[in-house]
Amino acid sequence: MSISLDIRMRQGDFELDCALSTEQRVVGLFGPSGAGKSSLLRVIAGLATPDNGHVEIAGRRVFDSATGLNLPAHRRRIGYVFQQARLFPHFNVRHNLAYGGWFARRRPSRARFEQVVEMLDIGDLLTRRTAGLSGGEAQRVAIGRALLSDPDLLLLDEPLASLDAPRKREVLPYIERLSAESALPIVFVSHQLDELLRLANRYVAAVRNGRIAFSGPTAEFLARPDLLGQESGPQAGVLLNVHIAGHDPEHGLSVLACDHQRLFVPQLDDHAIGEAVTVHVRARDVILARRPLDQTSALNQLAGTVVDVHPDDNNYAVDVVLDVDGQRLDARITRRSAAALQPQPGQRMVAMIKSLALAEQAWQRLDNL
C-alpha cells in the first residue's frame, strides 16, 4: 500500500501543511493534541477539503486541486474509526455491523462476517443494543463495522483516547490482532507512545504544528527525544529485535535471544518460543560498565562497542550509542559518570539493564508487518 500526499489547508489560525509519501502497510501518526493529526486523517478520508495539493492512495488519486478532482468520502474506499464509536443507537450490534456492508463493493459473505466477529470477539454481543455496551465493546463493534465496508485503507483516529485504562487494555489486543491477521493497510493516530510502539513499530510520521516533522523507521524516531515531546521524551531509546528463546516459570521470567546474547524479562505468557518480537529499551534504563560484573542484581549484561558519544540537550547528561551485535543500543548517563568512564568510539563496554525495567514495555510481534 502506498500513500502520497502534499496538501495545504487553513482552518482559522491553524495551517496544515503536510507532505508524506510511504509504501509501508502500517503507518503511525504521532504528535501532541492539536498538532493536526486528526485534520490530516480527515483530509485523507475526504471529510475535509484542502486549499490545494493532492492525495493519492494505492496509486489512485482521490484529490487534486490542479485538476479539480475531489472524490467524495463514500467513493474513496476508506474505513474510518473515530475516537467515539458513533454506533447507531436504534440498531443492535448485528445491524450496526451489517450497516458497514451497505458500502462494500460486494456484500460481505457470511464467512467474512463471522471472521470479523471472531477476530474481535463480539459474537456474544450481536443481539445487544448499543446503549448497553461498555466503551471497549463499542469500539470493537465500530472497528468491525469499518472492516465489513471492505475498505482499501483503515484509518484509526485515536480509537483508545476515550477509554479508561482497563478498557484500553481490553481493546488494544484486538487492534494488534487486526494488524497481525489482516493485509489491510492501516493508519493509526495516537499521542501515546506505548500504543504507537505496539501498533506501528516499523514506520512513524511525527506531526508538529501542522507539519510532518519526521517520517521514517520507528527505531529512528524513538531515538529522537525532540520528536517525542515533553511527555514522552523520557521514553527515548531503541527497539531491539529479539526472539523468544525460552521460559523460566520457576522464576517468572522469559529468555530473549539478541543474536548470541540473552535478555531476561518478566514472563511473556502469550508468546511462543521462537517468536520474533521487539523490545523497547529506554536509554535512561541502561547502565554502562567497562567489564561484566558478577555480583550485581542486573540479570541483563549486553556487550557492545561504543559508536558515538554526545552531550544531551540537558546540561547534566551524555548519550552513548553502542553497537550490540549489529543493533543500536542507547545509554543516557550523567556527565559525571561519563567523566569517570571516558567512553570513546571503538571502546568495548557492557550495558546492564534491569529485567524489571522491561516489565511494562511494548511487546510487538514482528511477523505482522
PDB file of C-alpha atoms in Angstrom, residues 252-256 263-268 279 300 355 358 363:
ATOM      1  CA  GLY A 252       8.684 -15.937  36.381  1.00  0.00           C
ATOM      2  CA  LEU A 253      10.987 -14.989  33.513  1.00  0.00           C
ATOM      3  CA  SER A 254      11.253 -15.339  29.750  1.00  0.00           C
ATOM      4  CA  VAL A 255      14.565 -15.517  27.910  1.00  0.00           C
ATOM      5  CA  LEU A 256      15.079 -13.400  24.790  1.00  0.00           C
ATOM      6  CA  LEU A 263      17.939 -10.867  27.908  1.00  0.00           C
ATOM      7  CA  PHE A 264      15.777 -11.909  30.860  1.00  0.00           C
ATOM      8  CA  VAL A 265      12.367 -10.260  31.166  1.00  0.00           C
ATOM      9  CA  PRO A 266       9.190 -10.873  33.195  1.00  0.00           C
ATOM     10  CA  GLN A 267       7.470 -13.909  31.716  1.00  0.00           C
ATOM     11  CA  LEU A 268       5.602 -13.402  28.439  1.00  0.00           C
ATOM     12  CA  VAL A 279      11.558  -4.802  22.978  1.00  0.00           C
ATOM     13  CA  ASN A 300      20.970  -8.424  31.650  1.00  0.00           C
ATOM     14  CA  SER A 355      14.724  -7.006  33.958  1.00  0.00           C
ATOM     15  CA  LEU A 358      11.313  -4.015  30.800  1.00  0.00           C
ATOM     16  CA  TRP A 363       5.991  -6.259  23.139  1.00  0.00           C
TER      17      TRP A 363
END
